[in-house]
Amino acid sequence: MTHTTSNPKIHEGRNVKRFREMLGIKQDMLAFELGSDWNQQRISTLEQREKIDSDILEQVAAILKIPVEAIRNFDEEKAVNVISNTFNDNAMLNAVNNNPTFHPIDKLMQLHEEKIALYERMLKEKDEMMERLERLIGNK
């Protein structure tokens, strides 16, 4: 008996498009990162495919900096169900609890550390984008 990990409801191309758009990456930029035999139209066609070859999917995931499994396993219907089942009335009441179980100074420090980490990631992304632009300009 052969076992497949692929869910027939999952549309890998649509998932690539969703993640690409969430990350603010244009089709032509993804094409540029994939190499000279790729263009915007080919990315558009790829995003219409229900199943994508593993090697291409792995390259795309690496460029988007997300796990391949995220693309292979993201099921919008299941995600919506999880969200709607998580945020019921009791969850909202617990979220608005007036008796915090954390120390406000600790929370402030955590938020400050997260802000610094975000800033560092943004600087790294900016540097990577500058390198990409320099490569793009250099190729013309």
Coordinates of N, CA, C and O in Angstrom, one line a residue:
M1 N 0.8 -1.2 0.0 CA 0.0 0.0 0.0 C 0.9 1.2 0.0 O 1.8 1.4 0.8
T2 N 0.7 2.1 -1.0 CA 1.5 3.3 -1.0 C 0.8 4.4 -0.2 O -0.4 4.6 -0.3
H3 N 1.6 5.1 0.6 CA 1.0 6.2 1.4 C 1.5 7.5 0.8 O 2.7 7.7 0.6
T4 N 0.5 8.4 0.6 CA 0.9 9.7 0.1 C 0.6 10.7 1.2 O -0.4 10.7 1.9
T5 N 1.5 11.7 1.4 CA 1.3 12.7 2.4 C 0.6 13.9 1.8 O 0.2 14.8 2.5
S6 N 0.3 13.8 0.6 CA -0.4 15.0 -0.1 C -1.9 14.9 0.2 O -2.6 13.9 0.0
N7 N -2.5 16.0 0.6 CA -3.9 16.2 0.8 C -4.5 16.6 -0.5 O -4.1 17.6 -1.0
P8 N -5.5 15.9 -1.0 CA -6.1 16.2 -2.3 C -6.7 17.6 -2.3 O -6.9 18.2 -3.3
K9 N -7.1 18.2 -1.1 CA -7.8 19.5 -1.1 C -6.7 20.6 -1.1 O -7.1 21.7 -1.4
I10 N -5.5 20.3 -0.9 CA -4.4 21.3 -0.9 C -4.0 21.7 -2.3 O -3.6 20.8 -3.1
H11 N -4.0 22.9 -2.6 CA -3.5 23.5 -3.9 C -2.2 24.2 -3.7 O -2.2 25.3 -3.2
E12 N -1.1 23.5 -4.0 CA 0.2 24.0 -3.7 C 0.5 25.3 -4.4 O 1.1 26.2 -3.8
G13 N 0.1 25.4 -5.7 CA 0.3 26.7 -6.4 C -0.4 27.9 -5.7 O 0.2 29.0 -5.6
R14 N -1.6 27.6 -5.3 CA -2.4 28.7 -4.6 C -1.7 29.1 -3.3 O -1.6 30.2 -2.9
N15 N -1.1 28.0 -2.6 CA -0.4 28.3 -1.3 C 0.9 29.1 -1.6 O 1.2 30.0 -0.8
V16 N 1.6 28.8 -2.7 CA 2.8 29.5 -3.0 C 2.4 31.0 -3.2 O 3.0 31.9 -2.6
K17 N 1.3 31.2 -3.9 CA 0.8 32.6 -4.1 C 0.5 33.3 -2.8 O 0.9 34.4 -2.6
R18 N -0.2 32.6 -1.9 CA -0.6 33.2 -0.7 C 0.6 33.6 0.2 O 0.6 34.7 0.7
F19 N 1.5 32.7 0.3 CA 2.7 33.0 1.1 C 3.5 34.1 0.4 O 4.0 35.0 1.1
R20 N 3.7 34.0 -0.9 CA 4.4 35.1 -1.6 C 3.8 36.4 -1.4 O 4.5 37.4 -1.1
E21 N 2.5 36.5 -1.5 CA 1.8 37.8 -1.3 C 1.9 38.2 0.2 O 2.1 39.4 0.4
M22 N 1.8 37.3 1.1 CA 1.9 37.7 2.5 C 3.3 38.3 2.8 O 3.4 39.2 3.7
L23 N 4.3 37.8 2.1 CA 5.6 38.3 2.3 C 6.0 39.5 1.5 O 7.1 40.0 1.5
G24 N 5.0 39.9 0.6 CA 5.2 41.1 -0.2 C 6.2 40.9 -1.3 O 6.9 41.9 -1.7
I25 N 6.3 39.7 -1.8 CA 7.2 39.4 -2.9 C 6.4 39.3 -4.2 O 5.4 38.6 -4.3
K26 N 6.8 40.1 -5.2 CA 6.2 40.1 -6.5 C 6.6 38.9 -7.3 O 7.7 38.3 -7.1
Q27 N 5.7 38.5 -8.3 CA 6.0 37.3 -9.1 C 7.4 37.5 -9.9 O 8.2 36.6 -10.0
D28 N 7.6 38.7 -10.4 CA 8.9 38.9 -11.2 C 10.1 38.8 -10.3 O 11.2 38.3 -10.7
M29 N 10.0 39.2 -9.0 CA 11.1 39.0 -8.1 C 11.4 37.6 -7.8 O 12.5 37.1 -7.7
L30 N 10.3 36.8 -7.6 CA 10.5 35.4 -7.3 C 11.1 34.7 -8.6 O 12.0 33.9 -8.4
A31 N 10.6 35.1 -9.8 CA 11.2 34.6 -11.0 C 12.7 34.9 -11.1 O 13.5 34.0 -11.4
F32 N 13.1 36.1 -10.7 CA 14.5 36.5 -10.8 C 15.3 35.7 -9.8 O 16.4 35.2 -10.2
E33 N 14.8 35.4 -8.6 CA 15.5 34.6 -7.7 C 15.6 33.1 -8.1 O 16.6 32.4 -7.8
L34 N 14.6 32.6 -8.9 CA 14.7 31.2 -9.4 C 15.7 31.0 -10.5 O 16.1 29.9 -10.8
G35 N 16.0 32.1 -11.2 CA 17.0 32.0 -12.3 C 16.5 32.5 -13.6 O 15.4 32.9 -13.8
S36 N 17.5 32.5 -14.6 CA 17.2 33.2 -15.9 C 16.2 32.5 -16.7 O 15.6 33.1 -17.6
D37 N 15.9 31.2 -16.5 CA 14.8 30.5 -17.3 C 13.4 30.8 -16.7 O 12.5 30.2 -17.2
W38 N 13.3 31.6 -15.7 CA 12.0 31.9 -15.1 C 11.6 33.4 -15.4 O 12.5 34.2 -15.6
N39 N 10.3 33.6 -15.5 CA 9.8 35.0 -15.7 C 8.4 35.0 -15.0 O 7.9 34.1 -14.4
Q40 N 7.9 36.2 -15.0 CA 6.6 36.5 -14.3 C 5.5 35.5 -14.8 O 4.7 35.0 -14.0
Q41 N 5.4 35.3 -16.1 CA 4.4 34.5 -16.6 C 4.5 33.0 -16.2 O 3.5 32.3 -15.9
R42 N 5.8 32.6 -16.1 CA 6.0 31.2 -15.6 C 5.6 31.0 -14.2 O 5.1 30.0 -13.8
I43 N 5.9 32.1 -13.3 CA 5.4 32.0 -11.9 C 3.9 32.0 -11.9 O 3.3 31.2 -11.1
S44 N 3.3 32.8 -12.7 CA 1.8 32.8 -12.7 C 1.2 31.4 -13.0 O 0.3 30.9 -12.4
T45 N 1.9 30.8 -14.0 CA 1.4 29.4 -14.4 C 1.7 28.4 -13.2 O 0.9 27.6 -12.9
L46 N 2.9 28.6 -12.6 CA 3.2 27.7 -11.5 C 2.2 27.8 -10.4 O 1.7 26.8 -9.8
E47 N 1.7 29.1 -10.1 CA 0.8 29.3 -9.0 C -0.6 28.8 -9.3 O -1.5 28.7 -8.5
Q48 N -0.9 28.4 -10.6 CA -2.2 27.8 -11.0 C -2.2 26.3 -10.9 O -3.2 25.7 -11.0
R49 N -1.0 25.7 -10.7 CA -0.8 24.3 -10.6 C -1.2 23.8 -9.2 O -0.7 24.3 -8.2
E50 N -2.0 22.7 -9.2 CA -2.4 22.1 -7.9 C -1.2 21.4 -7.3 O -1.1 21.5 -6.0
K51 N -0.4 20.7 -8.0 CA 0.8 20.0 -7.5 C 2.0 20.6 -8.2 O 2.0 20.8 -9.4
I52 N 3.1 20.8 -7.4 CA 4.3 21.4 -7.9 C 5.4 20.4 -7.7 O 5.5 19.8 -6.6
D53 N 6.3 20.2 -8.7 CA 7.5 19.3 -8.5 C 8.2 19.6 -7.3 O 8.5 20.8 -6.9
S54 N 8.7 18.6 -6.5 CA 9.4 18.8 -5.3 C 10.6 19.7 -5.3 O 10.8 20.6 -4.5
D55 N 11.4 19.5 -6.4 CA 12.6 20.3 -6.5 C 12.3 21.8 -6.6 O 12.9 22.7 -6.0
I56 N 11.3 22.1 -7.4 CA 10.9 23.5 -7.6 C 10.3 24.1 -6.4 O 10.6 25.2 -5.9
L57 N 9.4 23.3 -5.7 CA 8.8 23.7 -4.5 C 9.8 24.0 -3.4 O 9.7 25.0 -2.7
E58 N 10.9 23.2 -3.3 CA 11.9 23.4 -2.4 C 12.7 24.7 -2.6 O 13.0 25.4 -1.7
Q59 N 12.9 25.0 -3.9 CA 13.6 26.2 -4.3 C 12.8 27.4 -3.9 O 13.3 28.4 -3.3
V60 N 11.5 27.3 -4.2 CA 10.6 28.4 -3.9 C 10.5 28.6 -2.4 O 10.6 29.8 -1.9
A61 N 10.4 27.6 -1.6 CA 10.3 27.6 -0.2 C 11.6 28.3 0.4 O 11.5 29.1 1.3
A62 N 12.7 27.9 -0.2 CA 14.0 28.5 0.3 C 14.0 30.0 0.0 O 14.5 30.8 0.9
I63 N 13.5 30.4 -1.1 CA 13.5 31.8 -1.5 C 12.6 32.6 -0.6 O 12.9 33.7 -0.1
L64 N 11.4 32.0 -0.3 CA 10.4 32.6 0.6 C 10.8 32.5 2.1 O 10.1 33.1 2.9
K65 N 11.8 31.7 2.3 CA 12.3 31.4 3.7 C 11.2 30.9 4.6 O 11.0 31.3 5.7
I66 N 10.5 29.9 4.0 CA 9.5 29.2 4.8 C 9.7 27.7 4.6 O 10.3 27.3 3.5
P67 N 9.3 26.8 5.5 CA 9.4 25.4 5.3 C 8.5 24.9 4.1 O 7.4 25.4 3.9
V68 N 9.1 23.9 3.4 CA 8.3 23.3 2.3 C 7.0 22.8 2.8 O 6.0 22.9 2.1
E69 N 7.0 22.2 4.0 CA 5.8 21.6 4.6 C 4.7 22.7 4.7 O 3.5 22.3 4.7
A70 N 5.1 23.9 4.9 CA 4.1 25.0 5.1 C 3.3 25.1 3.8 O 2.0 25.2 3.8
I71 N 3.9 25.0 2.6 CA 3.3 25.1 1.3 C 2.5 23.8 1.1 O 1.3 23.8 0.6
R72 N 3.1 22.7 1.4 CA 2.4 21.4 1.1 C 1.2 21.1 2.0 O 0.3 20.4 1.6
N73 N 1.2 21.7 3.2 CA 0.2 21.3 4.2 C -0.8 22.4 4.5 O -1.7 22.1 5.2
F74 N -0.6 23.6 4.0 CA -1.5 24.7 4.3 C -2.9 24.4 3.7 O -3.0 24.3 2.5
D75 N -3.9 24.3 4.5 CA -5.3 24.1 4.1 C -6.1 25.2 4.6 O -6.4 25.3 5.8
E76 N -6.5 26.1 3.8 CA -7.3 27.3 4.2 C -8.5 26.9 5.0 O -8.8 27.6 6.0
E77 N -9.2 25.9 4.5 CA -10.5 25.5 5.2 C -10.2 25.1 6.6 O -10.9 25.5 7.5
K78 N -9.1 24.3 6.8 CA -8.8 23.9 8.2 C -8.3 25.1 9.0 O -8.7 25.2 10.2
A79 N -7.6 26.0 8.4 CA -7.1 27.2 9.2 C -8.3 28.0 9.6 O -8.3 28.5 10.8
V80 N -9.3 28.2 8.8 CA -10.5 29.0 9.1 C -11.2 28.3 10.3 O -11.7 28.9 11.2
N81 N -11.3 26.9 10.2 CA -12.0 26.2 11.2 C -11.3 26.4 12.6 O -11.9 26.5 13.6
V82 N -10.0 26.3 12.6 CA -9.2 26.4 13.8 C -9.4 27.8 14.4 O -9.6 27.9 15.6
I83 N -9.3 28.8 13.6 CA -9.5 30.2 14.0 C -10.9 30.4 14.6 O -11.1 30.9 15.7
S84 N -11.9 29.9 13.9 CA -13.3 30.1 14.3 C -13.6 29.3 15.6 O -14.3 29.8 16.5
N85 N -13.0 28.1 15.7 CA -13.2 27.3 16.9 C -12.4 27.8 18.1 O -12.7 27.6 19.3
T86 N -11.3 28.5 17.9 CA -10.4 29.1 18.9 C -11.0 30.3 19.5 O -11.0 30.5 20.8
F87 N -11.6 31.2 18.7 CA -12.1 32.4 19.2 C -13.6 32.4 19.4 O -14.4 33.1 18.8
N88 N -14.0 31.5 20.4 CA -15.4 31.4 20.8 C -15.6 32.4 21.9 O -14.7 33.1 22.3
D89 N -16.8 32.5 22.5 CA -17.1 33.4 23.6 C -16.1 33.2 24.8 O -15.7 34.2 25.3
N90 N -15.9 32.0 25.2 CA -15.1 31.7 26.4 C -13.6 32.2 26.1 O -13.0 32.8 27.0
A91 N -13.1 32.0 24.9 CA -11.8 32.4 24.6 C -11.7 34.0 24.7 O -10.7 34.5 25.2
M92 N -12.7 34.6 24.2 CA -12.7 36.1 24.3 C -12.8 36.6 25.7 O -12.1 37.5 26.1
L93 N -13.6 35.9 26.5 CA -13.7 36.3 28.0 C -12.3 36.1 28.6 O -11.9 36.9 29.4
N94 N -11.6 35.0 28.3 CA -10.3 34.7 28.9 C -9.3 35.8 28.4 O -8.4 36.2 29.2
A95 N -9.4 36.2 27.2 CA -8.5 37.2 26.6 C -8.7 38.5 27.3 O -7.7 39.3 27.3
V96 N -9.9 38.8 27.8 CA -10.1 40.1 28.4 C -10.1 40.0 29.9 O -10.6 40.8 30.6
N97 N -9.4 39.0 30.4 CA -9.3 38.7 31.9 C -8.6 39.9 32.5 O -7.6 40.4 32.1
N98 N -9.2 40.5 33.6 CA -8.7 41.7 34.2 C -7.6 41.3 35.3 O -7.1 42.2 35.9
N99 N -7.4 40.0 35.5 CA -6.3 39.6 36.5 C -5.1 39.0 35.7 O -5.1 37.8 35.5
P100 N -4.2 39.9 35.3 CA -3.1 39.4 34.5 C -2.2 38.4 35.3 O -2.0 38.6 36.5
T101 N -1.8 37.3 34.6 CA -0.9 36.3 35.3 C 0.5 36.6 35.0 O 1.4 35.7 35.2
F102 N 0.9 37.8 34.5 CA 2.2 38.1 34.2 C 2.6 39.4 34.9 O 1.7 40.2 35.2
H103 N 3.8 39.7 35.1 CA 4.3 40.9 35.7 C 4.4 41.9 34.6 O 5.1 41.7 33.6
P104 N 3.8 43.1 34.7 CA 3.9 44.1 33.6 C 5.3 44.5 33.2 O 5.5 44.7 32.0
I105 N 6.3 44.6 34.1 CA 7.6 44.9 33.7 C 8.2 43.8 32.9 O 8.9 44.1 31.9
D106 N 8.0 42.5 33.3 CA 8.5 41.4 32.5 C 7.9 41.5 31.0 O 8.6 41.2 30.1
K107 N 6.6 41.8 30.9 CA 6.0 41.9 29.6 C 6.6 43.0 28.8 O 6.8 42.9 27.6
L108 N 6.8 44.1 29.5 CA 7.4 45.3 28.8 C 8.8 44.9 28.3 O 9.2 45.3 27.1
M109 N 9.6 44.2 29.1 CA 10.9 43.8 28.7 C 10.9 42.8 27.5 O 11.6 42.9 26.5
Q110 N 9.9 41.9 27.5 CA 9.7 40.9 26.5 C 9.4 41.7 25.2 O 9.9 41.4 24.1
L111 N 8.4 42.6 25.2 CA 8.1 43.4 24.1 C 9.3 44.2 23.5 O 9.5 44.3 22.3
H112 N 10.1 44.7 24.4 CA 11.2 45.5 24.0 C 12.2 44.6 23.2 O 12.8 44.9 22.2
E113 N 12.5 43.4 23.8 CA 13.4 42.4 23.2 C 12.8 42.0 21.8 O 13.6 41.8 20.8
E114 N 11.5 41.8 21.7 CA 10.9 41.4 20.4 C 11.0 42.5 19.4 O 11.3 42.3 18.2
K115 N 10.9 43.7 19.9 CA 11.1 44.9 19.0 C 12.5 45.0 18.4 O 12.7 45.2 17.3
I116 N 13.5 44.8 19.3 CA 14.9 44.8 18.9 C 15.1 43.6 17.9 O 15.7 43.9 16.8
A117 N 14.6 42.5 18.1 CA 14.8 41.3 17.2 C 14.1 41.6 15.9 O 14.7 41.3 14.8
L118 N 12.9 42.2 15.9 CA 12.3 42.6 14.7 C 13.1 43.6 13.9 O 13.3 43.5 12.7
Y119 N 13.6 44.6 14.6 CA 14.4 45.6 13.9 C 15.7 45.0 13.3 O 16.0 45.3 12.1
E120 N 16.3 44.1 14.0 CA 17.5 43.4 13.4 C 17.1 42.6 12.2 O 17.8 42.5 11.2
R121 N 15.9 41.9 12.3 CA 15.5 41.1 11.1 C 15.2 42.0 9.9 O 15.5 41.7 8.8
M122 N 14.6 43.2 10.2 CA 14.3 44.2 9.1 C 15.6 44.7 8.5 O 15.7 44.8 7.3
L123 N 16.6 45.0 9.3 CA 17.9 45.4 8.8 C 18.5 44.3 7.9 O 19.1 44.6 6.8
K124 N 18.4 43.1 8.4 CA 19.0 42.0 7.6 C 18.2 41.8 6.2 O 18.9 41.7 5.2
E125 N 16.9 41.9 6.3 CA 16.1 41.9 5.1 C 16.5 43.0 4.1 O 16.5 42.8 2.9
K126 N 16.7 44.2 4.7 CA 17.1 45.3 3.8 C 18.4 45.1 3.1 O 18.5 45.3 1.9
D127 N 19.4 44.5 3.9 CA 20.7 44.2 3.3 C 20.5 43.2 2.2 O 21.1 43.3 1.1
E128 N 19.7 42.1 2.4 CA 19.5 41.1 1.4 C 18.8 41.7 0.2 O 19.1 41.4 -0.9
M129 N 17.8 42.6 0.4 CA 17.2 43.3 -0.7 C 18.2 44.1 -1.5 O 18.1 44.1 -2.7
M130 N 19.0 44.8 -0.8 CA 20.1 45.6 -1.5 C 21.0 44.7 -2.4 O 21.3 45.1 -3.5
E131 N 21.4 43.6 -1.8 CA 22.2 42.6 -2.6 C 21.4 42.2 -3.8 O 22.0 42.1 -4.9
R132 N 20.2 41.9 -3.7 CA 19.3 41.4 -4.8 C 19.3 42.5 -5.9 O 19.4 42.3 -7.1
L133 N 19.0 43.7 -5.4 CA 19.0 44.9 -6.4 C 20.3 45.1 -7.1 O 20.3 45.3 -8.3
E134 N 21.4 45.0 -6.3 CA 22.7 45.1 -6.9 C 22.9 44.0 -8.0 O 23.5 44.3 -9.1
R135 N 22.5 42.8 -7.7 CA 22.6 41.7 -8.6 C 21.8 42.0 -9.8 O 22.2 41.7 -11.0
L136 N 20.5 42.5 -9.6 CA 19.6 42.8 -10.7 C 20.2 43.9 -11.6 O 20.2 43.7 -12.8
I137 N 20.7 44.9 -11.0 CA 21.3 46.0 -11.8 C 22.6 45.5 -12.5 O 22.8 45.9 -13.7
G138 N 23.3 44.7 -11.8 CA 24.5 44.1 -12.4 C 24.3 43.2 -13.6 O 25.1 43.1 -14.5
N139 N 23.1 42.6 -13.7 CA 22.7 41.7 -14.8 C 22.3 42.5 -16.0 O 22.1 41.9 -17.1
K140 N 22.0 43.7 -15.9 CA 21.5 44.5 -17.1 C 22.6 45.0 -18.0 O 23.7 45.2 -17.7

